[in-house]
C-alpha positions as a LaTeX table, in Angstrom:
\begin{tabular}{lrrr}
\hline
Residue & $x$ (\AA) & $y$ (\AA) & $z$ (\AA) \\
\hline
Unk1 & 13.64 & 53.48 & $-1.84$ \\
Unk2 & 17.40 & 53.05 & $-2.45$ \\
Unk3 & 17.77 & 53.88 & 1.31 \\
Unk4 & 19.62 & 50.48 & 1.89 \\
Unk5 & 22.01 & 49.02 & $-0.62$ \\
Unk6 & 20.88 & 45.22 & $-1.40$ \\
Unk7 & 23.17 & 42.26 & $-0.37$ \\
Unk8 & 23.43 & 38.80 & $-0.41$ \\
Unk9 & 22.06 & 38.67 & 3.05 \\
Unk10 & 19.07 & 40.69 & 1.91 \\
Unk11 & 18.16 & 38.44 & $-1.04$ \\
Unk12 & 18.71 & 35.31 & 0.28 \\
Unk13 & 16.24 & 36.01 & 3.33 \\
Unk14 & 13.71 & 36.76 & 0.89 \\
Unk15 & 14.10 & 33.84 & $-1.23$ \\
Unk16 & 13.82 & 31.73 & 1.60 \\
Unk17 & 10.78 & 33.37 & 2.87 \\
Unk18 & 9.30 & 32.85 & $-0.56$ \\
Unk19 & 10.56 & 29.16 & $-0.51$ \\
Unk20 & 9.17 & 28.51 & 2.79 \\
Unk21 & 5.39 & 30.04 & 1.75 \\
Unk22 & 5.64 & 28.03 & $-1.29$ \\
Unk23 & 5.80 & 31.08 & $-3.54$ \\
Unk24 & 8.20 & 29.90 & $-6.27$ \\
Unk25 & 7.04 & 32.63 & $-9.01$ \\
Unk26 & 8.28 & 35.31 & $-6.03$ \\
Unk27 & 11.23 & 33.25 & $-5.20$ \\
Unk28 & 12.39 & 33.23 & $-8.79$ \\
Unk29 & 11.49 & 37.03 & $-9.36$ \\
Unk30 & 13.34 & 38.01 & $-6.26$ \\
Unk31 & 16.42 & 35.70 & $-7.68$ \\
Unk32 & 16.30 & 37.66 & $-10.98$ \\
Unk33 & 16.23 & 40.98 & $-9.46$ \\
Unk34 & 19.40 & 39.89 & $-7.33$ \\
Unk35 & 21.42 & 39.01 & $-10.69$ \\
Unk36 & 20.27 & 42.34 & $-12.40$ \\
Unk37 & 21.41 & 44.06 & $-9.17$ \\
Unk38 & 24.75 & 42.44 & $-9.71$ \\
Unk39 & 24.74 & 40.87 & $-5.99$ \\
Unk40 & 26.67 & 37.72 & $-6.04$ \\
Unk41 & 24.62 & 34.55 & $-5.48$ \\
Unk42 & 25.66 & 31.18 & $-3.77$ \\
Unk43 & 24.97 & 27.61 & $-3.04$ \\
Unk44 & 22.32 & 28.86 & $-0.56$ \\
Unk45 & 20.58 & 31.20 & $-2.83$ \\
Unk46 & 20.03 & 28.86 & $-5.71$ \\
Unk47 & 19.21 & 25.79 & $-3.33$ \\
Unk48 & 16.63 & 28.17 & $-2.32$ \\
Unk49 & 15.06 & 28.74 & $-5.26$ \\
Unk50 & 15.37 & 25.27 & $-6.42$ \\
Unk51 & 13.62 & 24.00 & $-3.50$ \\
Unk52 & 10.78 & 26.51 & $-4.15$ \\
Unk53 & 10.11 & 25.07 & $-7.52$ \\
Unk54 & 10.36 & 21.57 & $-5.98$ \\
Unk55 & 7.48 & 22.14 & $-3.99$ \\
Unk56 & 5.22 & 23.09 & $-6.79$ \\
Unk57 & 6.76 & 20.74 & $-9.13$ \\
Unk58 & 7.95 & 22.94 & $-11.63$ \\
Unk59 & 11.10 & 20.75 & $-12.71$ \\
Unk60 & 11.96 & 22.60 & $-15.89$ \\
Unk61 & 12.55 & 26.04 & $-13.90$ \\
Unk62 & 14.66 & 23.71 & $-11.19$ \\
Unk63 & 16.73 & 22.16 & $-14.31$ \\
Unk64 & 17.46 & 25.58 & $-15.61$ \\
Unk65 & 18.82 & 27.02 & $-12.27$ \\
Unk66 & 21.05 & 23.73 & $-12.08$ \\
Unk67 & 22.49 & 24.84 & $-15.46$ \\
Unk68 & 22.85 & 28.39 & $-13.79$ \\
Unk69 & 24.87 & 27.31 & $-10.96$ \\
Unk70 & 27.24 & 25.30 & $-13.55$ \\
Unk71 & 27.48 & 28.60 & $-15.71$ \\
Unk72 & 28.16 & 30.76 & $-12.74$ \\
Unk73 & 30.41 & 28.03 & $-10.93$ \\
Unk74 & 28.58 & 27.69 & $-8.02$ \\
Unk75 & 28.99 & 24.51 & $-6.31$ \\
Unk76 & 26.16 & 22.41 & $-6.21$ \\
Unk77 & 25.15 & 20.05 & $-3.40$ \\
Unk78 & 23.31 & 17.11 & $-2.29$ \\
Unk79 & 20.64 & 19.41 & $-0.96$ \\
Unk80 & 20.82 & 21.14 & $-4.71$ \\
Unk81 & 20.39 & 17.60 & $-6.54$ \\
Unk82 & 18.00 & 16.32 & $-4.42$ \\
Unk83 & 15.22 & 19.42 & $-4.65$ \\
Unk84 & 15.90 & 18.98 & $-8.17$ \\
Unk85 & 15.13 & 15.30 & $-8.31$ \\
Unk86 & 12.16 & 15.47 & $-6.27$ \\
Unk87 & 10.75 & 18.27 & $-8.51$ \\
Unk88 & 11.42 & 15.91 & $-11.24$ \\
Unk89 & 9.62 & 13.16 & $-9.33$ \\
Unk90 & 6.45 & 15.26 & $-8.71$ \\
Unk91 & 5.84 & 15.66 & $-12.38$ \\
Unk92 & 6.78 & 11.94 & $-13.18$ \\
Unk93 & 9.95 & 12.90 & $-15.11$ \\
Unk94 & 11.75 & 9.75 & $-14.29$ \\
Unk95 & 14.20 & 9.86 & $-16.81$ \\
Unk96 & 15.34 & 13.45 & $-15.78$ \\
Unk97 & 15.59 & 12.18 & $-12.53$ \\
Unk98 & 17.87 & 9.20 & $-13.34$ \\
Unk99 & 20.15 & 11.47 & $-15.16$ \\
Unk100 & 20.62 & 13.74 & $-12.58$ \\
Unk101 & 21.04 & 10.66 & $-10.08$ \\
Unk102 & 23.65 & 9.56 & $-12.53$ \\
Unk103 & 25.55 & 13.01 & $-12.09$ \\
Unk104 & 25.24 & 12.73 & $-8.46$ \\
Unk105 & 26.97 & 9.49 & $-8.52$ \\
Unk106 & 29.57 & 10.90 & $-10.62$ \\
Unk107 & 30.87 & 12.49 & $-7.56$ \\
Unk108 & 28.89 & 15.97 & $-7.59$ \\
Unk109 & 26.80 & 14.88 & $-4.29$ \\
Unk110 & 26.75 & 12.53 & $-1.58$ \\
Unk111 & 23.77 & 9.93 & $-2.37$ \\
Unk112 & 21.37 & 9.38 & 0.73 \\
Unk113 & 17.89 & 8.09 & 1.51 \\
Unk114 & 16.34 & 11.48 & 0.21 \\
Unk115 & 17.99 & 11.37 & $-3.00$ \\
Unk116 & 16.73 & 7.36 & $-3.78$ \\
Unk117 & 12.96 & 7.98 & $-2.55$ \\
Unk118 & 12.91 & 10.81 & $-5.21$ \\
Unk119 & 14.26 & 8.86 & $-7.59$ \\
Unk120 & 12.09 & 5.91 & $-6.82$ \\
Unk121 & 9.18 & 8.23 & $-6.68$ \\
Unk122 & 9.77 & 9.65 & $-9.85$ \\
Unk123 & 9.75 & 6.24 & $-11.48$ \\
Unk124 & 6.53 & 5.14 & $-9.73$ \\
Unk125 & 4.60 & 8.25 & $-11.27$ \\
Unk126 & 6.08 & 7.17 & $-14.76$ \\
Unk127 & 4.74 & 3.74 & $-14.24$ \\
Unk128 & 8.29 & 2.32 & $-14.33$ \\
Unk129 & 8.36 & $-0.33$ & $-11.91$ \\
Unk130 & 11.31 & $-1.72$ & $-13.21$ \\
Unk131 & 13.37 & 1.05 & $-12.82$ \\
Unk132 & 11.95 & 1.35 & $-9.40$ \\
Unk133 & 13.16 & $-2.10$ & $-8.18$ \\
Unk134 & 16.61 & $-1.24$ & $-10.01$ \\
Unk135 & 16.83 & 1.77 & $-7.64$ \\
Unk136 & 15.92 & $-0.11$ & $-4.85$ \\
Unk137 & 18.89 & $-2.79$ & $-5.62$ \\
Unk138 & 21.37 & 0.30 & $-6.09$ \\
Unk139 & 20.62 & 1.64 & $-2.96$ \\
Unk140 & 21.94 & $-1.68$ & $-1.40$ \\
Unk141 & 24.87 & $-1.49$ & $-3.43$ \\
Unk142 & 25.73 & 2.06 & $-2.65$ \\
Unk143 & 24.97 & 0.92 & 1.18 \\
Unk144 & 22.09 & 3.75 & 1.58 \\
Unk145 & 19.93 & 2.14 & 3.82 \\
Unk146 & 16.23 & 2.33 & 2.68 \\
Unk147 & 13.47 & 3.13 & 5.03 \\
Unk148 & 9.27 & 2.95 & 4.92 \\
Unk149 & 9.40 & 5.67 & 1.99 \\
Unk150 & 11.31 & 4.08 & $-0.04$ \\
Unk151 & 9.48 & 0.52 & 0.34 \\
Unk152 & 5.85 & 2.21 & 0.17 \\
Unk153 & 6.75 & 3.86 & $-3.22$ \\
Unk154 & 8.52 & 0.67 & $-4.42$ \\
Unk155 & 5.36 & $-1.51$ & $-3.73$ \\
Unk156 & 3.02 & 1.30 & $-5.06$ \\
Unk157 & 5.47 & 1.26 & $-8.33$ \\
Unk158 & 5.13 & $-2.64$ & $-8.84$ \\
Unk159 & 1.16 & $-2.15$ & $-8.22$ \\
Unk160 & 0.68 & 0.16 & $-10.85$ \\
Unk161 & 2.66 & $-2.25$ & $-13.06$ \\
Unk162 & 0.71 & $-5.05$ & $-12.52$ \\
Unk163 & 3.18 & $-6.70$ & $-10.62$ \\
Unk164 & 1.14 & $-7.60$ & $-7.62$ \\
Unk165 & 3.50 & $-10.48$ & $-6.87$ \\
Unk166 & 6.80 & $-8.59$ & $-6.64$ \\
Unk167 & 4.88 & $-5.88$ & $-4.38$ \\
Unk168 & 4.05 & $-8.58$ & $-2.07$ \\
Unk169 & 7.73 & $-9.64$ & $-1.48$ \\
Unk170 & 8.58 & $-6.18$ & $-1.04$ \\
Unk171 & 5.82 & $-6.00$ & 1.60 \\
Unk172 & 7.04 & $-9.32$ & 3.18 \\
Unk173 & 10.51 & $-7.76$ & 3.86 \\
Unk174 & 9.27 & $-5.01$ & 5.38 \\
Unk175 & 6.83 & $-7.20$ & 7.72 \\
Unk176 & 10.16 & $-8.82$ & 8.34 \\
Unk177 & 11.62 & $-6.15$ & 10.25 \\
Unk178 & 13.44 & $-4.28$ & 7.27 \\
Unk179 & 11.18 & $-0.99$ & 7.75 \\
Unk180 & 8.31 & $-0.06$ & 9.84 \\
Unk181 & 4.98 & $-0.88$ & 7.91 \\
Unk182 & 2.31 & 2.09 & 8.29 \\
Unk183 & $-0.97$ & 2.80 & 6.55 \\
Unk184 & 0.30 & 3.73 & 3.17 \\
Unk185 & 2.27 & 0.44 & 3.39 \\
Unk186 & $-0.83$ & $-1.73$ & 3.44 \\
Unk187 & $-2.66$ & 0.59 & 1.24 \\
Unk188 & $-0.12$ & 0.29 & $-1.62$ \\
Unk189 & 0.05 & $-3.61$ & $-1.12$ \\
Unk190 & $-3.58$ & $-4.04$ & $-1.09$ \\
Unk191 & $-3.86$ & $-1.50$ & $-4.13$ \\
Unk192 & $-1.20$ & $-3.78$ & $-6.29$ \\
Unk193 & $-3.63$ & $-6.72$ & $-5.27$ \\
Unk194 & $-6.44$ & $-4.88$ & $-6.81$ \\
Unk195 & $-4.70$ & $-4.36$ & $-10.27$ \\
Unk196 & $-4.81$ & $-7.98$ & $-10.54$ \\
Unk197 & $-8.19$ & $-8.95$ & $-8.97$ \\
Unk198 & $-6.08$ & $-10.77$ & $-6.05$ \\
Unk199 & $-8.95$ & $-10.38$ & $-3.70$ \\
Unk200 & $-8.08$ & $-12.89$ & $-1.09$ \\
Unk201 & $-4.51$ & $-11.57$ & $-0.68$ \\
Unk202 & $-6.12$ & $-8.15$ & $-0.47$ \\
Unk203 & $-8.37$ & $-9.48$ & 2.35 \\
Unk204 & $-5.81$ & $-11.25$ & 3.78 \\
Unk205 & $-3.60$ & $-7.86$ & 4.15 \\
Unk206 & $-6.70$ & $-6.62$ & 5.82 \\
Unk207 & $-6.40$ & $-9.18$ & 8.29 \\
Unk208 & $-2.92$ & $-8.35$ & 8.86 \\
Unk209 & $-3.37$ & $-4.72$ & 8.93 \\
Unk210 & $-6.37$ & $-5.17$ & 12.09 \\
Unk211 & $-3.65$ & $-7.76$ & 13.63 \\
Unk212 & $-1.18$ & $-5.08$ & 13.40 \\
Unk213 & $-2.97$ & $-2.34$ & 14.81 \\
Unk214 & $-2.36$ & $-0.18$ & 12.01 \\
Unk215 & $-4.89$ & 2.39 & 11.06 \\
Unk216 & $-7.11$ & 2.06 & 8.36 \\
Unk217 & $-8.88$ & 4.73 & 6.14 \\
Unk218 & $-10.99$ & 5.15 & 2.93 \\
Unk219 & $-8.27$ & 4.32 & 0.64 \\
Unk220 & $-7.60$ & 0.74 & 2.23 \\
Unk221 & $-11.36$ & $-0.28$ & 2.33 \\
Unk222 & $-11.70$ & 1.17 & $-1.42$ \\
Unk223 & $-8.72$ & $-0.72$ & $-2.65$ \\
Unk224 & $-9.63$ & $-3.99$ & $-1.06$ \\
Unk225 & $-13.58$ & $-3.45$ & $-2.53$ \\
Unk226 & $-11.98$ & $-3.01$ & $-5.95$ \\
Unk227 & $-9.70$ & $-6.04$ & $-5.70$ \\
Unk228 & $-12.81$ & $-7.99$ & $-4.87$ \\
Unk229 & $-14.69$ & $-6.29$ & $-8.26$ \\
Unk230 & $-11.73$ & $-7.20$ & $-10.29$ \\
Unk231 & $-11.57$ & $-10.74$ & $-8.88$ \\
Unk232 & $-15.30$ & $-11.42$ & $-8.85$ \\
Unk233 & $-15.54$ & $-11.52$ & $-5.13$ \\
Unk234 & $-18.68$ & $-9.40$ & $-5.28$ \\
Unk235 & $-20.03$ & $-10.79$ & $-1.80$ \\
Unk236 & $-16.60$ & $-9.99$ & $-0.01$ \\
Unk237 & $-16.85$ & $-6.42$ & $-1.27$ \\
Unk238 & $-20.35$ & $-6.02$ & 0.27 \\
Unk239 & $-18.90$ & $-7.70$ & 3.45 \\
Unk240 & $-16.17$ & $-4.87$ & 3.21 \\
Unk241 & $-18.63$ & $-2.29$ & 3.00 \\
Unk242 & $-20.52$ & $-3.70$ & 6.09 \\
Unk243 & $-17.28$ & $-3.60$ & 7.80 \\
Unk244 & $-16.46$ & $-0.15$ & 7.07 \\
Unk245 & $-19.90$ & 1.02 & 8.27 \\
Unk246 & $-18.94$ & $-0.07$ & 11.55 \\
Unk247 & $-16.16$ & 2.17 & 11.64 \\
Unk248 & $-16.52$ & 6.21 & 11.92 \\
Unk249 & $-15.21$ & 6.17 & 8.29 \\
Unk250 & $-17.60$ & 7.51 & 5.44 \\
Unk251 & $-17.89$ & 5.42 & 2.34 \\
Unk252 & $-17.64$ & 7.59 & $-1.24$ \\
Unk253 & $-18.63$ & 7.22 & $-4.89$ \\
Unk254 & $-15.23$ & 4.81 & $-5.25$ \\
Unk255 & $-16.06$ & 2.78 & $-2.89$ \\
Unk256 & $-19.65$ & 2.51 & $-4.02$ \\
Unk257 & $-18.63$ & 2.10 & $-7.58$ \\
Unk258 & $-16.38$ & $-0.64$ & $-6.93$ \\
Unk259 & $-18.81$ & $-2.86$ & $-4.92$ \\
Unk260 & $-21.61$ & $-2.01$ & $-7.53$ \\
Unk261 & $-19.19$ & $-2.90$ & $-10.24$ \\
Unk262 & $-18.35$ & $-6.26$ & $-8.53$ \\
Unk263 & $-22.07$ & $-6.89$ & $-8.48$ \\
Unk264 & $-23.09$ & $-6.23$ & $-11.79$ \\
Unk265 & $-20.31$ & $-8.53$ & $-13.18$ \\
Unk266 & $-22.26$ & $-11.47$ & $-11.80$ \\
Unk267 & $-25.92$ & $-9.73$ & $-12.52$ \\
Unk268 & $-26.68$ & $-8.92$ & $-8.98$ \\
Unk269 & $-29.15$ & $-6.35$ & $-9.89$ \\
Unk270 & $-30.96$ & $-6.40$ & $-6.79$ \\
Unk271 & $-27.76$ & $-5.75$ & $-4.62$ \\
Unk272 & $-26.91$ & $-3.00$ & $-7.04$ \\
Unk273 & $-30.25$ & $-1.07$ & $-6.55$ \\
Unk274 & $-29.85$ & $-1.62$ & $-2.95$ \\
Unk275 & $-26.20$ & 0.10 & $-2.92$ \\
Unk276 & $-27.72$ & 3.04 & $-4.91$ \\
Unk277 & $-30.40$ & 3.26 & $-2.62$ \\
Unk278 & $-28.04$ & 3.38 & 0.34 \\
Unk279 & $-25.75$ & 5.66 & $-1.35$ \\
Unk280 & $-28.56$ & 8.32 & $-1.52$ \\
Unk281 & $-29.52$ & 7.69 & 1.91 \\
Unk282 & $-25.77$ & 8.14 & 3.15 \\
Unk283 & $-25.69$ & 11.20 & 1.04 \\
Unk284 & $-22.67$ & 10.04 & $-0.71$ \\
Unk285 & $-22.64$ & 11.79 & $-4.12$ \\
Unk286 & $-22.96$ & 9.06 & $-7.18$ \\
Unk287 & $-21.27$ & 9.68 & $-10.45$ \\
Unk288 & $-21.73$ & 8.33 & $-13.93$ \\
Unk289 & $-19.84$ & 5.20 & $-13.32$ \\
Unk290 & $-22.17$ & 4.08 & $-10.31$ \\
Unk291 & $-25.31$ & 4.48 & $-12.40$ \\
Unk292 & $-23.70$ & 2.79 & $-15.69$ \\
Unk293 & $-22.78$ & $-0.45$ & $-13.74$ \\
Unk294 & $-26.21$ & $-0.12$ & $-11.84$ \\
Unk295 & $-27.89$ & $-0.12$ & $-15.18$ \\
Unk296 & $-25.78$ & $-2.74$ & $-16.69$ \\
Unk297 & $-26.27$ & $-4.99$ & $-13.66$ \\
Unk298 & $-30.42$ & $-4.28$ & $-14.45$ \\
Unk299 & $-29.58$ & $-5.39$ & $-18.26$ \\
Unk300 & $-28.24$ & $-8.39$ & $-17.61$ \\
Unk301 & $-31.11$ & $-9.10$ & $-15.21$ \\
Unk302 & $-33.30$ & $-8.22$ & $-17.90$ \\
Unk303 & $-35.05$ & $-5.26$ & $-15.61$ \\
Unk304 & $-35.65$ & $-2.92$ & $-18.20$ \\
Unk305 & $-37.69$ & $-0.70$ & $-16.01$ \\
Unk306 & $-35.05$ & $-0.38$ & $-13.30$ \\
Unk307 & $-32.86$ & 0.40 & $-16.09$ \\
Unk308 & $-34.67$ & 3.12 & $-17.44$ \\
Unk309 & $-35.46$ & 4.52 & $-14.16$ \\
Unk310 & $-31.81$ & 4.64 & $-13.44$ \\
Unk311 & $-31.11$ & 6.20 & $-16.83$ \\
Unk312 & $-33.77$ & 9.00 & $-16.46$ \\
Unk313 & $-31.91$ & 9.72 & $-12.73$ \\
Unk314 & $-28.56$ & 10.13 & $-14.44$ \\
Unk315 & $-30.39$ & 12.82 & $-16.88$ \\
Unk316 & $-31.87$ & 14.52 & $-13.82$ \\
Unk317 & $-28.40$ & 14.78 & $-12.46$ \\
Unk318 & $-26.61$ & 15.91 & $-15.45$ \\
Unk319 & $-24.35$ & 12.99 & $-15.59$ \\
Unk320 & $-22.38$ & 12.20 & $-18.50$ \\
Unk321 & $-24.00$ & 9.39 & $-20.61$ \\
Unk322 & $-21.48$ & 7.39 & $-22.43$ \\
Unk323 & $-22.09$ & 5.20 & $-25.30$ \\
Unk324 & $-21.72$ & 1.90 & $-23.05$ \\
Unk325 & $-24.43$ & 3.19 & $-21.10$ \\
Unk326 & $-26.79$ & 3.56 & $-23.86$ \\
Unk327 & $-26.13$ & $-0.08$ & $-25.10$ \\
Unk328 & $-26.72$ & $-1.08$ & $-21.55$ \\
Unk329 & $-30.42$ & 0.55 & $-21.55$ \\
Unk330 & $-31.04$ & $-0.69$ & $-24.97$ \\
Unk331 & $-29.81$ & $-4.24$ & $-24.03$ \\
Unk332 & $-32.25$ & $-4.30$ & $-21.16$ \\
Unk333 & $-35.32$ & $-2.93$ & $-23.02$ \\
Unk334 & $-34.27$ & $-6.02$ & $-25.77$ \\
Unk335 & $-34.07$ & $-8.61$ & $-23.13$ \\
Unk336 & $-37.55$ & $-7.49$ & $-21.79$ \\
Unk337 & $-38.91$ & $-7.30$ & $-25.40$ \\
Unk338 & $-39.52$ & $-3.59$ & $-25.09$ \\
Unk339 & $-38.53$ & $-2.90$ & $-28.74$ \\
\hline
\end{tabular}
């Protein structure tokens, strides 16, 4: 009501409140009003707006604000660049994150673990495992100490790139005391093994996890079952499910789908039907992937009646039926001479 003349302190407080409450649009709006009111912004002001954008992954707006800082000759800081790099990381904009890192290395801000963690994360989301490892090496060259977050993300990046052996080497470094391991560390390593079907190594990691008294979660077991599924260790996948049932964790569709797929690969149709039944009794929501794998297993075993029954259940549950599912049902009928 024009009773109080707006000043930088008032605007900074309002923007900071928006940033803390993850309201990036409101933060940008307040900043816009600040500019229209001819109130001079500073590094803290724009850092808060960029941080608000970072929390929502709005990297384009974060980059725009960096340009605004340059035009207004407002000094940027490590906090500024870290927030902008983190915003890029959340959207997998690894090339932009690396450009910002390069600017920082040119003397625009002091590099720290937060800087590298965000940049490595951007590469991980962008499936650029080689870039992630290069950044990990660069940390050592710039004498920035890596931590658990750095290595966890680097392991995940290697896993996504199908480089399970490199992921395991990083994991081994952590186990030798380079950084503290946690549930995320083991999950990333087990998932990396899963991409290449290295189920024996995945099971070894679960054993090490238990010995180290690191808490397992649903991701741990799902990743291990997936590794068994891709590596043909269907019996082990069932053993993992059995172990999981002894814990307080509840299996989900991903875990069961991986186990069913493992059984399907070797034609263990009876096991797939048992798992489908167990899912229903456990109130675990099945999906089209679950049923498609079970139908395929029945097809391989020539059990056309079971395949048709599962197919009808898919229709009753309004599951999307893919071409491969139709092919599996037709194949089952063909093997049973039910032309």
